């Protein structure tokens, strides 16, 4: 990149989206991921009318019409095996759900080290040399005023004041970059549903060791030093909000900071790394030899068990929008399976629903389990 773009500010403008959306130094990211990211946004992006919850609501009807069911706030304790075949899941409350196919989008770490018993092929040991993605903090804000009144952008806003790779390379400060997103400005139905109000999220990456002293503490019983750190980061993010969008000054009615400990508590992600394993060249390979993650494929060594979600490919870019589907009983992929039928419209989309959304209904009598960790704005004070 330095050979192609001499201007430092322009180079940072080109690289910052990749660093912020793929959670790593651009020097370590595979070129194909950067290319896919640029192509994804080249013609713009899309947002479901009615908010992201419209996707979940649209999926319910076809699933239930096919005889399936969806559970929320139903954590999966383990995946049950009969010999070398997955036969269902056990929920945290002890409920057993029998299933011919189990699809886990809980991430490789949770699937192999928490949900599955230890495997003879020592699959979990292959995770030892693989880095986790960088954690982040995210500030949720509620504002007095409509999106137009406050000048909130429909597009995502990414800001960096330094080398966007510095934090990921270990040479920067304790935080890196700022990602602003205002779903209220993207949804054309928002103002009619919530007049005079707006919401937004501000994200910044943090060094993993920043919150290490507080690991092991309990939710709502954190150390005062942890609360002080949260207050410092909150002030930093609010300052950036007012710098970038001056009309928000004096209009913040509510704010709450989610940290890596928040993500670990509510979502169960080790170290709060919501984007899963690092998507670096070491994981994907350098073109001359296979990467450490080469064995992570949708079809696992366990018969009837499939992986989905960020550890199968491109990190949090898509799973953050779709949330987590850790285990279930959909009529899953297999030999001769023609593919999932298209679900009900999440329309109107700029793209066709078949491009952006598919539902996976189960067979009559089957159950799909959804490990629902709550929409981020509903995270409680941690």
PDB file of N, CA, C and O in Angstrom, residues 229-260:
ATOM      1  N   UNK A 229     -12.501   2.909  35.011  1.00  0.00           N
ATOM      2  CA  UNK A 229     -12.024   2.732  33.640  1.00  0.00           C
ATOM      3  C   UNK A 229     -13.170   2.902  32.648  1.00  0.00           C
ATOM      4  O   UNK A 229     -13.013   3.545  31.598  1.00  0.00           O
ATOM      5  N   UNK A 230     -14.330   2.350  32.981  1.00  0.00           N
ATOM      6  CA  UNK A 230     -15.497   2.532  32.127  1.00  0.00           C
ATOM      7  C   UNK A 230     -15.858   4.010  31.985  1.00  0.00           C
ATOM      8  O   UNK A 230     -16.187   4.476  30.879  1.00  0.00           O
ATOM      9  N   UNK A 231     -15.792   4.734  33.087  1.00  0.00           N
ATOM     10  CA  UNK A 231     -16.129   6.160  33.049  1.00  0.00           C
ATOM     11  C   UNK A 231     -15.146   6.927  32.157  1.00  0.00           C
ATOM     12  O   UNK A 231     -15.545   7.816  31.401  1.00  0.00           O
ATOM     13  N   UNK A 232     -13.854   6.594  32.235  1.00  0.00           N
ATOM     14  CA  UNK A 232     -12.855   7.252  31.394  1.00  0.00           C
ATOM     15  C   UNK A 232     -13.121   6.985  29.915  1.00  0.00           C
ATOM     16  O   UNK A 232     -13.073   7.903  29.081  1.00  0.00           O
ATOM     17  N   UNK A 233     -13.388   5.732  29.569  1.00  0.00           N
ATOM     18  CA  UNK A 233     -13.632   5.388  28.172  1.00  0.00           C
ATOM     19  C   UNK A 233     -14.937   5.995  27.680  1.00  0.00           C
ATOM     20  O   UNK A 233     -15.040   6.412  26.522  1.00  0.00           O
ATOM     21  N   UNK A 234     -15.934   6.043  28.547  1.00  0.00           N
ATOM     22  CA  UNK A 234     -17.205   6.675  28.176  1.00  0.00           C
ATOM     23  C   UNK A 234     -16.997   8.142  27.840  1.00  0.00           C
ATOM     24  O   UNK A 234     -17.505   8.644  26.827  1.00  0.00           O
ATOM     25  N   UNK A 235     -16.235   8.854  28.669  1.00  0.00           N
ATOM     26  CA  UNK A 235     -15.968  10.273  28.416  1.00  0.00           C
ATOM     27  C   UNK A 235     -15.208  10.454  27.101  1.00  0.00           C
ATOM     28  O   UNK A 235     -15.483  11.392  26.335  1.00  0.00           O
ATOM     29  N   UNK A 236     -14.279   9.562  26.822  1.00  0.00           N
ATOM     30  CA  UNK A 236     -13.513   9.621  25.575  1.00  0.00           C
ATOM     31  C   UNK A 236     -14.424   9.451  24.357  1.00  0.00           C
ATOM     32  O   UNK A 236     -14.322  10.188  23.374  1.00  0.00           O
ATOM     33  N   UNK A 237     -15.340   8.487  24.422  1.00  0.00           N
ATOM     34  CA  UNK A 237     -16.230   8.220  23.298  1.00  0.00           C
ATOM     35  C   UNK A 237     -17.268   9.325  23.123  1.00  0.00           C
ATOM     36  O   UNK A 237     -17.609   9.693  21.987  1.00  0.00           O
ATOM     37  N   UNK A 238     -17.771   9.858  24.221  1.00  0.00           N
ATOM     38  CA  UNK A 238     -18.714  10.974  24.117  1.00  0.00           C
ATOM     39  C   UNK A 238     -18.042  12.207  23.519  1.00  0.00           C
ATOM     40  O   UNK A 238     -18.648  12.942  22.727  1.00  0.00           O
ATOM     41  N   UNK A 239     -16.785  12.429  23.891  1.00  0.00           N
ATOM     42  CA  UNK A 239     -16.049  13.548  23.322  1.00  0.00           C
ATOM     43  C   UNK A 239     -15.918  13.389  21.806  1.00  0.00           C
ATOM     44  O   UNK A 239     -16.097  14.352  21.053  1.00  0.00           O
ATOM     45  N   UNK A 240     -15.639  12.183  21.358  1.00  0.00           N
ATOM     46  CA  UNK A 240     -15.540  11.929  19.919  1.00  0.00           C
ATOM     47  C   UNK A 240     -16.892  12.116  19.230  1.00  0.00           C
ATOM     48  O   UNK A 240     -16.961  12.650  18.122  1.00  0.00           O
ATOM     49  N   UNK A 241     -17.953  11.694  19.893  1.00  0.00           N
ATOM     50  CA  UNK A 241     -19.291  11.878  19.333  1.00  0.00           C
ATOM     51  C   UNK A 241     -19.566  13.356  19.078  1.00  0.00           C
ATOM     52  O   UNK A 241     -20.027  13.737  17.990  1.00  0.00           O
ATOM     53  N   UNK A 242     -19.292  14.193  20.062  1.00  0.00           N
ATOM     54  CA  UNK A 242     -19.576  15.621  19.928  1.00  0.00           C
ATOM     55  C   UNK A 242     -18.627  16.302  18.941  1.00  0.00           C
ATOM     56  O   UNK A 242     -19.009  17.270  18.286  1.00  0.00           O
ATOM     57  N   UNK A 243     -17.392  15.788  18.829  1.00  0.00           N
ATOM     58  CA  UNK A 243     -16.455  16.346  17.847  1.00  0.00           C
ATOM     59  C   UNK A 243     -16.931  16.062  16.427  1.00  0.00           C
ATOM     60  O   UNK A 243     -16.897  16.940  15.559  1.00  0.00           O
ATOM     61  N   UNK A 244     -17.350  14.833  16.183  1.00  0.00           N
ATOM     62  CA  UNK A 244     -17.730  14.435  14.832  1.00  0.00           C
ATOM     63  C   UNK A 244     -19.133  14.911  14.465  1.00  0.00           C
ATOM     64  O   UNK A 244     -19.402  15.217  13.300  1.00  0.00           O
ATOM     65  N   UNK A 245     -20.020  14.974  15.449  1.00  0.00           N
ATOM     66  CA  UNK A 245     -21.411  15.344  15.205  1.00  0.00           C
ATOM     67  C   UNK A 245     -21.814  16.402  16.239  1.00  0.00           C
ATOM     68  O   UNK A 245     -22.440  16.090  17.265  1.00  0.00           O
ATOM     69  N   UNK A 246     -21.460  17.657  16.011  1.00  0.00           N
ATOM     70  CA  UNK A 246     -21.631  18.716  17.024  1.00  0.00           C
ATOM     71  C   UNK A 246     -23.060  18.897  17.505  1.00  0.00           C
ATOM     72  O   UNK A 246     -23.281  19.327  18.647  1.00  0.00           O
ATOM     73  N   UNK A 247     -24.049  18.584  16.667  1.00  0.00           N
ATOM     74  CA  UNK A 247     -25.439  18.804  17.090  1.00  0.00           C
ATOM     75  C   UNK A 247     -25.901  17.831  18.169  1.00  0.00           C
ATOM     76  O   UNK A 247     -26.993  17.977  18.721  1.00  0.00           O
ATOM     77  N   UNK A 248     -25.076  16.829  18.479  1.00  0.00           N
ATOM     78  CA  UNK A 248     -25.422  15.907  19.566  1.00  0.00           C
ATOM     79  C   UNK A 248     -25.031  16.469  20.935  1.00  0.00           C
ATOM     80  O   UNK A 248     -25.425  15.911  21.962  1.00  0.00           O
ATOM     81  N   UNK A 249     -24.268  17.560  20.951  1.00  0.00           N
ATOM     82  CA  UNK A 249     -23.828  18.138  22.227  1.00  0.00           C
ATOM     83  C   UNK A 249     -25.029  18.553  23.072  1.00  0.00           C
ATOM     84  O   UNK A 249     -25.931  19.266  22.608  1.00  0.00           O
ATOM     85  N   UNK A 250     -25.060  18.087  24.303  1.00  0.00           N
ATOM     86  CA  UNK A 250     -26.153  18.406  25.214  1.00  0.00           C
ATOM     87  C   UNK A 250     -27.424  17.619  24.955  1.00  0.00           C
ATOM     88  O   UNK A 250     -28.441  17.868  25.618  1.00  0.00           O
ATOM     89  N   UNK A 251     -27.377  16.662  24.025  1.00  0.00           N
ATOM     90  CA  UNK A 251     -28.604  15.928  23.669  1.00  0.00           C
ATOM     91  C   UNK A 251     -28.554  14.453  24.091  1.00  0.00           C
ATOM     92  O   UNK A 251     -29.484  13.705  23.802  1.00  0.00           O
ATOM     93  N   UNK A 252     -27.480  14.039  24.745  1.00  0.00           N
ATOM     94  CA  UNK A 252     -27.371  12.639  25.176  1.00  0.00           C
ATOM     95  C   UNK A 252     -28.188  12.445  26.450  1.00  0.00           C
ATOM     96  O   UNK A 252     -27.865  12.997  27.509  1.00  0.00           O
ATOM     97  N   UNK A 253     -29.253  11.660  26.343  1.00  0.00           N
ATOM     98  CA  UNK A 253     -30.133  11.421  27.489  1.00  0.00           C
ATOM     99  C   UNK A 253     -29.764  10.149  28.240  1.00  0.00           C
ATOM    100  O   UNK A 253     -30.125   9.976  29.407  1.00  0.00           O
ATOM    101  N   UNK A 254     -29.045   9.263  27.562  1.00  0.00           N
ATOM    102  CA  UNK A 254     -28.700   7.971  28.180  1.00  0.00           C
ATOM    103  C   UNK A 254     -27.439   7.445  27.520  1.00  0.00           C
ATOM    104  O   UNK A 254     -27.223   7.622  26.320  1.00  0.00           O
ATOM    105  N   UNK A 255     -26.592   6.812  28.309  1.00  0.00           N
ATOM    106  CA  UNK A 255     -25.444   6.111  27.724  1.00  0.00           C
ATOM    107  C   UNK A 255     -25.050   4.955  28.625  1.00  0.00           C
ATOM    108  O   UNK A 255     -25.239   5.003  29.852  1.00  0.00           O
ATOM    109  N   UNK A 256     -24.529   3.921  28.023  1.00  0.00           N
ATOM    110  CA  UNK A 256     -24.059   2.742  28.752  1.00  0.00           C
ATOM    111  C   UNK A 256     -22.936   2.107  27.950  1.00  0.00           C
ATOM    112  O   UNK A 256     -23.053   1.929  26.728  1.00  0.00           O
ATOM    113  N   UNK A 257     -21.848   1.760  28.609  1.00  0.00           N
ATOM    114  CA  UNK A 257     -20.680   1.200  27.945  1.00  0.00           C
ATOM    115  C   UNK A 257     -20.636  -0.310  28.141  1.00  0.00           C
ATOM    116  O   UNK A 257     -20.663  -0.805  29.273  1.00  0.00           O
ATOM    117  N   UNK A 258     -20.578  -1.040  27.034  1.00  0.00           N
ATOM    118  CA  UNK A 258     -20.344  -2.476  27.071  1.00  0.00           C
ATOM    119  C   UNK A 258     -18.864  -2.739  26.876  1.00  0.00           C
ATOM    120  O   UNK A 258     -18.217  -2.134  26.014  1.00  0.00           O
ATOM    121  N   UNK A 259     -18.286  -3.617  27.672  1.00  0.00           N
ATOM    122  CA  UNK A 259     -16.852  -3.917  27.637  1.00  0.00           C
ATOM    123  C   UNK A 259     -16.635  -5.374  27.240  1.00  0.00           C
ATOM    124  O   UNK A 259     -17.600  -6.135  27.103  1.00  0.00           O
ATOM    125  N   UNK A 260     -15.372  -5.794  27.092  1.00  0.00           N
ATOM    126  CA  UNK A 260     -15.129  -7.220  26.841  1.00  0.00           C
ATOM    127  C   UNK A 260     -15.702  -8.121  27.923  1.00  0.00           C
ATOM    128  O   UNK A 260     -16.136  -9.247  27.644  1.00  0.00           O
TER     129      UNK A 260
END
